[in-house]
Structure formats: C-alpha cells, structure tokens
PDB file of C-alpha atoms in Angstrom:
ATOM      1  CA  UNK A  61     103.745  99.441  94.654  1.00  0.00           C
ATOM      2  CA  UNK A  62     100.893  97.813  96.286  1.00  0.00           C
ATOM      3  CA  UNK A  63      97.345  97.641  95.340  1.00  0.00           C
ATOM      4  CA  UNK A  64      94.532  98.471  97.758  1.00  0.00           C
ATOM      5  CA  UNK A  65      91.107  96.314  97.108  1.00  0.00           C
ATOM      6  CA  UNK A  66      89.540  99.937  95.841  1.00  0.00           C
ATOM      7  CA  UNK A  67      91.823 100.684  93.034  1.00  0.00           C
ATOM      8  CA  UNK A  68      91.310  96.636  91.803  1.00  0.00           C
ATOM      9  CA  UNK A  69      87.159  97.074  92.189  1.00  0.00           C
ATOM     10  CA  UNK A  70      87.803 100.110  89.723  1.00  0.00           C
ATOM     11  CA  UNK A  71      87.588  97.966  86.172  1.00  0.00           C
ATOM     12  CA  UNK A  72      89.005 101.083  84.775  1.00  0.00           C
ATOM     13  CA  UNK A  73      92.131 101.437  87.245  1.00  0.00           C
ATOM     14  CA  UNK A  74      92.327  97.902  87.284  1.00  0.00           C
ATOM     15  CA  UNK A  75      93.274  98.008  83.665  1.00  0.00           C
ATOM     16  CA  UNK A  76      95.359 100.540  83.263  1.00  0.00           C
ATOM     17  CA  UNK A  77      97.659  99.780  86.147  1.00  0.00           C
ATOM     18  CA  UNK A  78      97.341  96.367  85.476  1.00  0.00           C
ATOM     19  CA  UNK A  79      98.628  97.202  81.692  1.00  0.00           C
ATOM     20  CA  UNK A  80     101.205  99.844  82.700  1.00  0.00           C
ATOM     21  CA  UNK A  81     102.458  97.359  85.060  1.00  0.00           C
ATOM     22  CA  UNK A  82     102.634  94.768  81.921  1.00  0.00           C
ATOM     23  CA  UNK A  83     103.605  96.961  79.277  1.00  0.00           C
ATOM     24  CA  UNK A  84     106.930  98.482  81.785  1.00  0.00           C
ATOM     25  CA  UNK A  85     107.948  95.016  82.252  1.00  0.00           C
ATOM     26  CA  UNK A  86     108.871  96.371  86.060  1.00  0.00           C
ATOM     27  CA  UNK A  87     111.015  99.294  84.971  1.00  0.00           C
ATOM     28  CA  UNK A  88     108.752 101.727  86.227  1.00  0.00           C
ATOM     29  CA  UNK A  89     107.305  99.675  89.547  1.00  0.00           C
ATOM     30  CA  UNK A  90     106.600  95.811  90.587  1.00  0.00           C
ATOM     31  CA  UNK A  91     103.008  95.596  90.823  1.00  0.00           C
ATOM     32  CA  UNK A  92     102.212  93.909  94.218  1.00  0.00           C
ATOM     33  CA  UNK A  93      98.845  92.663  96.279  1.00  0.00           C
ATOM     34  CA  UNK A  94      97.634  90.393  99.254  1.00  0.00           C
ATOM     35  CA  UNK A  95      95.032  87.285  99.090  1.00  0.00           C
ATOM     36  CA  UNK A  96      93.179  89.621 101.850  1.00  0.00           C
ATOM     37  CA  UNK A  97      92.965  92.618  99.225  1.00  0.00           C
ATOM     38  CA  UNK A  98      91.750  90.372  96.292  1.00  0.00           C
ATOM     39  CA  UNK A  99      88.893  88.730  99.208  1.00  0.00           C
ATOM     40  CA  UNK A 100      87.891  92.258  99.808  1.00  0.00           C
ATOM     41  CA  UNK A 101      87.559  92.864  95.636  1.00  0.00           C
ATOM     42  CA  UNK A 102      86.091  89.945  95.263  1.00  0.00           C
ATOM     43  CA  UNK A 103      83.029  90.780  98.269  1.00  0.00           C
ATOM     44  CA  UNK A 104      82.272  93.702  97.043  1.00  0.00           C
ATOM     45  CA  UNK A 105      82.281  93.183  93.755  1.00  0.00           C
ATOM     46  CA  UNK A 106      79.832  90.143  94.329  1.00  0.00           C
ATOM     47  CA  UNK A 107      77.638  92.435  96.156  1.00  0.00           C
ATOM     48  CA  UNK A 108      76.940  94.651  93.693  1.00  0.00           C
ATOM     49  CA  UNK A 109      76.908  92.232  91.416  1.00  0.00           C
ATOM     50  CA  UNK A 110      75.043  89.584  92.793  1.00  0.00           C
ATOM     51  CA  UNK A 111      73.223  88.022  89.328  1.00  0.00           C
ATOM     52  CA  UNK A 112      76.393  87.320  87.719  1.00  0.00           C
ATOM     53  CA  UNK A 113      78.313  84.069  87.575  1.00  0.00           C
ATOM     54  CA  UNK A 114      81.305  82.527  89.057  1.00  0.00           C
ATOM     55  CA  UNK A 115      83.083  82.851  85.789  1.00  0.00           C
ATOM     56  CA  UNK A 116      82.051  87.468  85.420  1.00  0.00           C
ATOM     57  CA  UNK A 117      83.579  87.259  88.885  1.00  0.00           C
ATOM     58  CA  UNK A 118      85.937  84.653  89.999  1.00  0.00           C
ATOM     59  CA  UNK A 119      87.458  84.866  86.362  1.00  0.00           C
ATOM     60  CA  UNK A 120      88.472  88.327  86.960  1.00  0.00           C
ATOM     61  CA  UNK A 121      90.572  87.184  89.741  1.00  0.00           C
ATOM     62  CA  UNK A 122      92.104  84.622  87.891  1.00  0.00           C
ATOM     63  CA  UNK A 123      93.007  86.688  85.256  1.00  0.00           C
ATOM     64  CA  UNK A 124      94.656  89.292  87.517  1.00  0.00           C
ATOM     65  CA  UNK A 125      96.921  86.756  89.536  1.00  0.00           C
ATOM     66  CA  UNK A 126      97.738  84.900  85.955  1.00  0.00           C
ATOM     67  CA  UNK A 127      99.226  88.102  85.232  1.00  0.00           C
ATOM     68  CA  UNK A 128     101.135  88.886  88.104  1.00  0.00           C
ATOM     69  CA  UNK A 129     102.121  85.508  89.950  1.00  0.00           C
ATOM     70  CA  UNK A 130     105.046  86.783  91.669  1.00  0.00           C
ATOM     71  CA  UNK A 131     103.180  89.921  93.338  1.00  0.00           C
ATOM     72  CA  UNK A 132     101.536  88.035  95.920  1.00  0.00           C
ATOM     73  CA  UNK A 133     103.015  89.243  98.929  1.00  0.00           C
ATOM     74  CA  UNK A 134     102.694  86.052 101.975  1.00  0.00           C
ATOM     75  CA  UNK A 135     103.804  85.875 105.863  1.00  0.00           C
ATOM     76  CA  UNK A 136     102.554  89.633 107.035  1.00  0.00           C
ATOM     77  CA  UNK A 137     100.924  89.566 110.113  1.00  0.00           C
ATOM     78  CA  UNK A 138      98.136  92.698 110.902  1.00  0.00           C
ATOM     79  CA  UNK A 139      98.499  92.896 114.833  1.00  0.00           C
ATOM     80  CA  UNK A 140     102.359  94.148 113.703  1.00  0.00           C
ATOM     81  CA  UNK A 141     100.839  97.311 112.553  1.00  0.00           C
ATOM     82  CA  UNK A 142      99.603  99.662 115.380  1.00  0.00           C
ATOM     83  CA  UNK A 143      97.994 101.831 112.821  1.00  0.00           C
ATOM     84  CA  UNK A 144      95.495 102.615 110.613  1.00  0.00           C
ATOM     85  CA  UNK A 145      92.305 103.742 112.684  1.00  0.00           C
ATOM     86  CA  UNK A 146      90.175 101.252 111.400  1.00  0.00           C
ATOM     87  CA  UNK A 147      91.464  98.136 112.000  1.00  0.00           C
ATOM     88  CA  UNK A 148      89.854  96.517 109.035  1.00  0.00           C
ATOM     89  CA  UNK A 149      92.470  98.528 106.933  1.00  0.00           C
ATOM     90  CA  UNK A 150      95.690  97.254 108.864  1.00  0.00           C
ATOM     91  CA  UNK A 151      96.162  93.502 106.567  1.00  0.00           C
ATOM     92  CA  UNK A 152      96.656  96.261 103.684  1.00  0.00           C
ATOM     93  CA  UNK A 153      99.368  98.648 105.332  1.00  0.00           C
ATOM     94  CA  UNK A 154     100.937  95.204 107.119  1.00  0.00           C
ATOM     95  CA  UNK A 155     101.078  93.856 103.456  1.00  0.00           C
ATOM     96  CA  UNK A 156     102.584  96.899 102.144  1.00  0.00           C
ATOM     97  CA  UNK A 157     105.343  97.228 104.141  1.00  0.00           C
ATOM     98  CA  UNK A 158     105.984  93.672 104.438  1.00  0.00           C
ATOM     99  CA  UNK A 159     106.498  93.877 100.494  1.00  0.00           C
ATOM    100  CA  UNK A 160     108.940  96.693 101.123  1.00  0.00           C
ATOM    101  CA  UNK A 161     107.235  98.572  98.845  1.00  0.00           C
ATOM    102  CA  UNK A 162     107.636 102.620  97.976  1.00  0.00           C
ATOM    103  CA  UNK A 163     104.474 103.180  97.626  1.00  0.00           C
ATOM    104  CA  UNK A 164     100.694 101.952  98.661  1.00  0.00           C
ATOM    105  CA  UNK A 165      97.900 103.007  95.935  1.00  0.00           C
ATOM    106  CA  UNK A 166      94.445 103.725  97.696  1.00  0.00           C
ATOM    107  CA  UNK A 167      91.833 106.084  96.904  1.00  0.00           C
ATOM    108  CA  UNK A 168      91.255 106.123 100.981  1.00  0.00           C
ATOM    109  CA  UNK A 169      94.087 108.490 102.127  1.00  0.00           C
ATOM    110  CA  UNK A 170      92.260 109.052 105.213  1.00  0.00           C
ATOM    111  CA  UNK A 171      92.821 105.329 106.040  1.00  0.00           C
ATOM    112  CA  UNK A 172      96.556 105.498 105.997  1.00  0.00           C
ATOM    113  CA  UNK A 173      97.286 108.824 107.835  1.00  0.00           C
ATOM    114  CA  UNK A 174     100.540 110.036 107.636  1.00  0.00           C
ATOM    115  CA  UNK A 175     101.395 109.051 111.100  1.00  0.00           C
ATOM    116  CA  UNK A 176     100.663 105.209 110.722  1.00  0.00           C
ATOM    117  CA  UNK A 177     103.277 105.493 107.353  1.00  0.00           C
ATOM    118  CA  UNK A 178     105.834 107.492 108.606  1.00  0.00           C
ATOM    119  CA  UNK A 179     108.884 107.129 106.552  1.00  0.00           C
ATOM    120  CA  UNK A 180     107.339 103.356 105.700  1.00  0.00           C
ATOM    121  CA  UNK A 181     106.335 104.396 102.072  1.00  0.00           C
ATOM    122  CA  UNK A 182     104.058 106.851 100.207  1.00  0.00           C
ATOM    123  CA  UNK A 183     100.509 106.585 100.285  1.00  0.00           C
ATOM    124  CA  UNK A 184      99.013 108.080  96.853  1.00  0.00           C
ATOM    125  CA  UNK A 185      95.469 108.018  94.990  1.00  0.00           C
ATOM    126  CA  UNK A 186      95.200 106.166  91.856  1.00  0.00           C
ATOM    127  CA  UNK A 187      95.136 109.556  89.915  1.00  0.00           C
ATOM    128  CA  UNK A 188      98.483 110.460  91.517  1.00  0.00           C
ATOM    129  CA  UNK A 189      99.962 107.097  90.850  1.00  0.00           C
ATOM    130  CA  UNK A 190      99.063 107.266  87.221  1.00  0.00           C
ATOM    131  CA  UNK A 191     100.131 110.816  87.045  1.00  0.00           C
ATOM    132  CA  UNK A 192     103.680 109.434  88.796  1.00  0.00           C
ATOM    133  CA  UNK A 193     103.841 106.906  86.034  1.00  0.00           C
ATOM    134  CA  UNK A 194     103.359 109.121  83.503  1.00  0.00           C
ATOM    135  CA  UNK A 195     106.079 111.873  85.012  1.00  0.00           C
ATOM    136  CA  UNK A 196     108.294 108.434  84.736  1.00  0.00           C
ATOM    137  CA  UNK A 197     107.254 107.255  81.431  1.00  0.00           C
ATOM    138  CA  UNK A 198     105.117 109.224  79.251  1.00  0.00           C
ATOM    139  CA  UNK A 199     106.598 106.262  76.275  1.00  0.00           C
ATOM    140  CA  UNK A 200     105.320 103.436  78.746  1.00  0.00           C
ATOM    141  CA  UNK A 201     101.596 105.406  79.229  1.00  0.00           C
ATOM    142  CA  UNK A 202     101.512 105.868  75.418  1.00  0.00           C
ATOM    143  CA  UNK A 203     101.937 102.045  74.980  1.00  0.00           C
ATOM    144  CA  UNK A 204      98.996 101.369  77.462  1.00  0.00           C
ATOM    145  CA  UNK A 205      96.760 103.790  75.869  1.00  0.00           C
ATOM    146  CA  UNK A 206      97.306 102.375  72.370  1.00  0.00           C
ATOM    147  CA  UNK A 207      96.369  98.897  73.546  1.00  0.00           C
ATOM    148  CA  UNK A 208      93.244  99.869  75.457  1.00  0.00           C
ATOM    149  CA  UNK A 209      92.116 101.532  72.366  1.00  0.00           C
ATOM    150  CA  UNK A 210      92.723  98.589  69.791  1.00  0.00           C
ATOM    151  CA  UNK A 211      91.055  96.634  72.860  1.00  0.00           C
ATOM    152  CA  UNK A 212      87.931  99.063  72.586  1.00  0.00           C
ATOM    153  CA  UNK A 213      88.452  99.072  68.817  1.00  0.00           C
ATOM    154  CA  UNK A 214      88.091  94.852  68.627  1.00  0.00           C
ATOM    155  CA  UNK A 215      85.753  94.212  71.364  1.00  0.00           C
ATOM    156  CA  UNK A 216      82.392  93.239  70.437  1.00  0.00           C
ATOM    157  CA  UNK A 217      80.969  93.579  73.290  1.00  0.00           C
ATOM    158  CA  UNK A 218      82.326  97.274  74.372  1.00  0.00           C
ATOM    159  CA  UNK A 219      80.110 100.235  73.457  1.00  0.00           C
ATOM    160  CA  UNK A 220      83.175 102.546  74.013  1.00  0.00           C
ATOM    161  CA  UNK A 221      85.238 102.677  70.893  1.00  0.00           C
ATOM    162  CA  UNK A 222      87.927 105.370  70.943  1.00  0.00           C
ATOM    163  CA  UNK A 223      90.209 107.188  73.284  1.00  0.00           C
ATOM    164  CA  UNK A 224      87.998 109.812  73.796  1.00  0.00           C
ATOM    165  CA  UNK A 225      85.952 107.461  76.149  1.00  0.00           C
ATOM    166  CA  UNK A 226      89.186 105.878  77.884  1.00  0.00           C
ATOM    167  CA  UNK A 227      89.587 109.725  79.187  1.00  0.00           C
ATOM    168  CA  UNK A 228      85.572 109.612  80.147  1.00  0.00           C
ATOM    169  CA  UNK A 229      86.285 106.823  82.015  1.00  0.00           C
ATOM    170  CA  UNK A 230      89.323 107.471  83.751  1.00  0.00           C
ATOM    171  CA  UNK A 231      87.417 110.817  85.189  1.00  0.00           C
ATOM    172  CA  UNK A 232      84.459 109.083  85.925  1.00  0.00           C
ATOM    173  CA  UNK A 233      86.670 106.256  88.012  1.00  0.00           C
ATOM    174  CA  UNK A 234      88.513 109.438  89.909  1.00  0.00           C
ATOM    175  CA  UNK A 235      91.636 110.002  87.847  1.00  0.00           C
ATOM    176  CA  UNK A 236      90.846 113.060  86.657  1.00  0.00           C
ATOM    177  CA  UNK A 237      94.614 114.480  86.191  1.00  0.00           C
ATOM    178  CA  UNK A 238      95.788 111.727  84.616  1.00  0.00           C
ATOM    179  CA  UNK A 239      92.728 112.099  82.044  1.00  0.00           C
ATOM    180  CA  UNK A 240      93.469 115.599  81.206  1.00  0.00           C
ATOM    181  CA  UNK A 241      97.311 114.635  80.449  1.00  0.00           C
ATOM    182  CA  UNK A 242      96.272 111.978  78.299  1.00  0.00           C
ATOM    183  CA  UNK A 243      94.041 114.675  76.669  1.00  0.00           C
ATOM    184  CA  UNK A 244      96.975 117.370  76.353  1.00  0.00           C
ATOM    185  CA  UNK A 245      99.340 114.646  75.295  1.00  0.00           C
ATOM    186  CA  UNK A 246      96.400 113.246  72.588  1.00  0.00           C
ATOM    187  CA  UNK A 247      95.821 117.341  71.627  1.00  0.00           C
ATOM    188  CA  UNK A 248      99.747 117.583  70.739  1.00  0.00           C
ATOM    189  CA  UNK A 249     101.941 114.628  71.155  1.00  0.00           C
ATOM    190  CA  UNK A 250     104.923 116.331  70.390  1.00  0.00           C
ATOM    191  CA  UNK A 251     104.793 118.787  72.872  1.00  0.00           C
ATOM    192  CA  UNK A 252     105.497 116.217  75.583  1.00  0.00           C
TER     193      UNK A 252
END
C-alpha cells in the first residue's frame, strides 16, 4: 500500500498504520511512500506548526523512514500519469503505481477518481484501510492496540492514558469504523 502525505500528517493514522505495518512484519501489506509525499508532510506540518523545532519536526521524518527504509519508492516520473485533476496530486498516483502497489491510502478520494485508477489499484480512506486490516487480521490489530496503550500507559508526557482515548482519537482523525470495531471487539473479545 502506499501512503498519501494526509494519512502521514494524521499523528494518529500515522501510528497506527505505521505500527500495523511493524507489528504484521509485511504479512498483511508492505508499507510504501515517496520523498515528494514526506515534502508535502513535512510543509504542512511546519505550517501549522511553525514555533517548533527542527528536531518536533524533522525528527518525525526520521523516525518514519528509520522504520521503513525499503518503502521508498524512486524513478516515477508525474507527466506519465494523465490523471488526477489536480496536477499537484499526480507524483502520488505516479508513485503508487510505480510501486505496483494494490492499494493507495488517501483521505482525498475525490483526487484519485475512479477513472485516473482504473484497474491500477484501489484507492481507500484511512478508515477503510484500517477496517481492511482488521477484516485481514483482527490478531495483528489487537497487537497494535496493546502497544499504543502501554505507549499511553508509560508516556510522561501523554495526557491520554487508556484505550478508551485511542478510539477518541481515531474518530476524531476520521476513522470512525475502525473505532467502533475496536470498541465492539474491546466490549467482547471473544465474539470476534
């Protein structure tokens, strides 16, 4: 799968796909991204954060290609790639298929119609990828959600301490399906 700049400016669906993408060891799906897509993260997230250093914003980049150094995808070229509308969105979809991936992870459908992806790969939301992941490997989600809550549970810093947050956030970020299953599943883990 590749990552579009809007699911990595998401802290919360950073993490989790980040994690899941960890914790599955690529059983469930190879993690991919482009220098463009981490430029556009990295502009954005500068402008809205303008006061805070190099380190609260160039270390979250870091961090994110330390943990997946063999997902940069190299050697697409954007004028390849008649579509999307907006031409500022064609390095993504040019990425994308140059990786060869299944599916691209957005939460701007409207930029990747289905008539620029054709049979090229699946364009999803971050709520339907997690959802996806979870129809895959509800063991694998499980895993994720245990570490983000002994994260929360150690972190000094974090005012959110249980799993009952994680959900909060994971609505709040736009994943609201994937919340609620992690709710059912937290309500009666047996019954999935």
């Amino acid at each position: 799968m590749f990552l579009d700049a809007n699911i990595l400016y998401s802290r919360t669906l950073r993490d989790w796909i980040s994690l899941l993408a960890l914790e599955g060891d690529c059983t469930v799906f190879d993690l991919r991204y482009s220098e463009d897509v981490l430029a556009e993260w990295m502009y954005r997230l500068r402008r809205k954060q303008p006061e805070h250093s190099e380190q609260a914003i160039g270390g979250q980049r870091r961090r994110f290609v330390q943990a997946f150094p063999y997902g940069l995808v190299t050697g697409y070229s954007p004028s390849g790639v008649p579509c999307p509308p907006d031409p500022d969105d064609r390095h993504v979809l040019a990425a994308a298929v140059h990786a060869g991936v299944d599916i691209l992870v957005t939460d701007d459908r409207s930029a990747f119609p289905p008539e620029c992806v054709r049979e090229l790969l699946s364009v999803r939301t971050a709520d339907e990828f997690l959802s996806w992941v979870a129809d895959r490997s509800m063991p694998l989600v499980e895993r994720a959600l245990a570490r983000q809550i002994d994260y929360y549970r150690r972190s000094l810093v974090a005012e959110d301490k249980d799993a009952v947050e994680l959900i909060a956030h994971l609505r709040k970020a736009g994943a609201p399906r994937f919340a609620e299953r992690l709710e059912n599943h937290l309500a009666d883990p047996s019954a999935h």
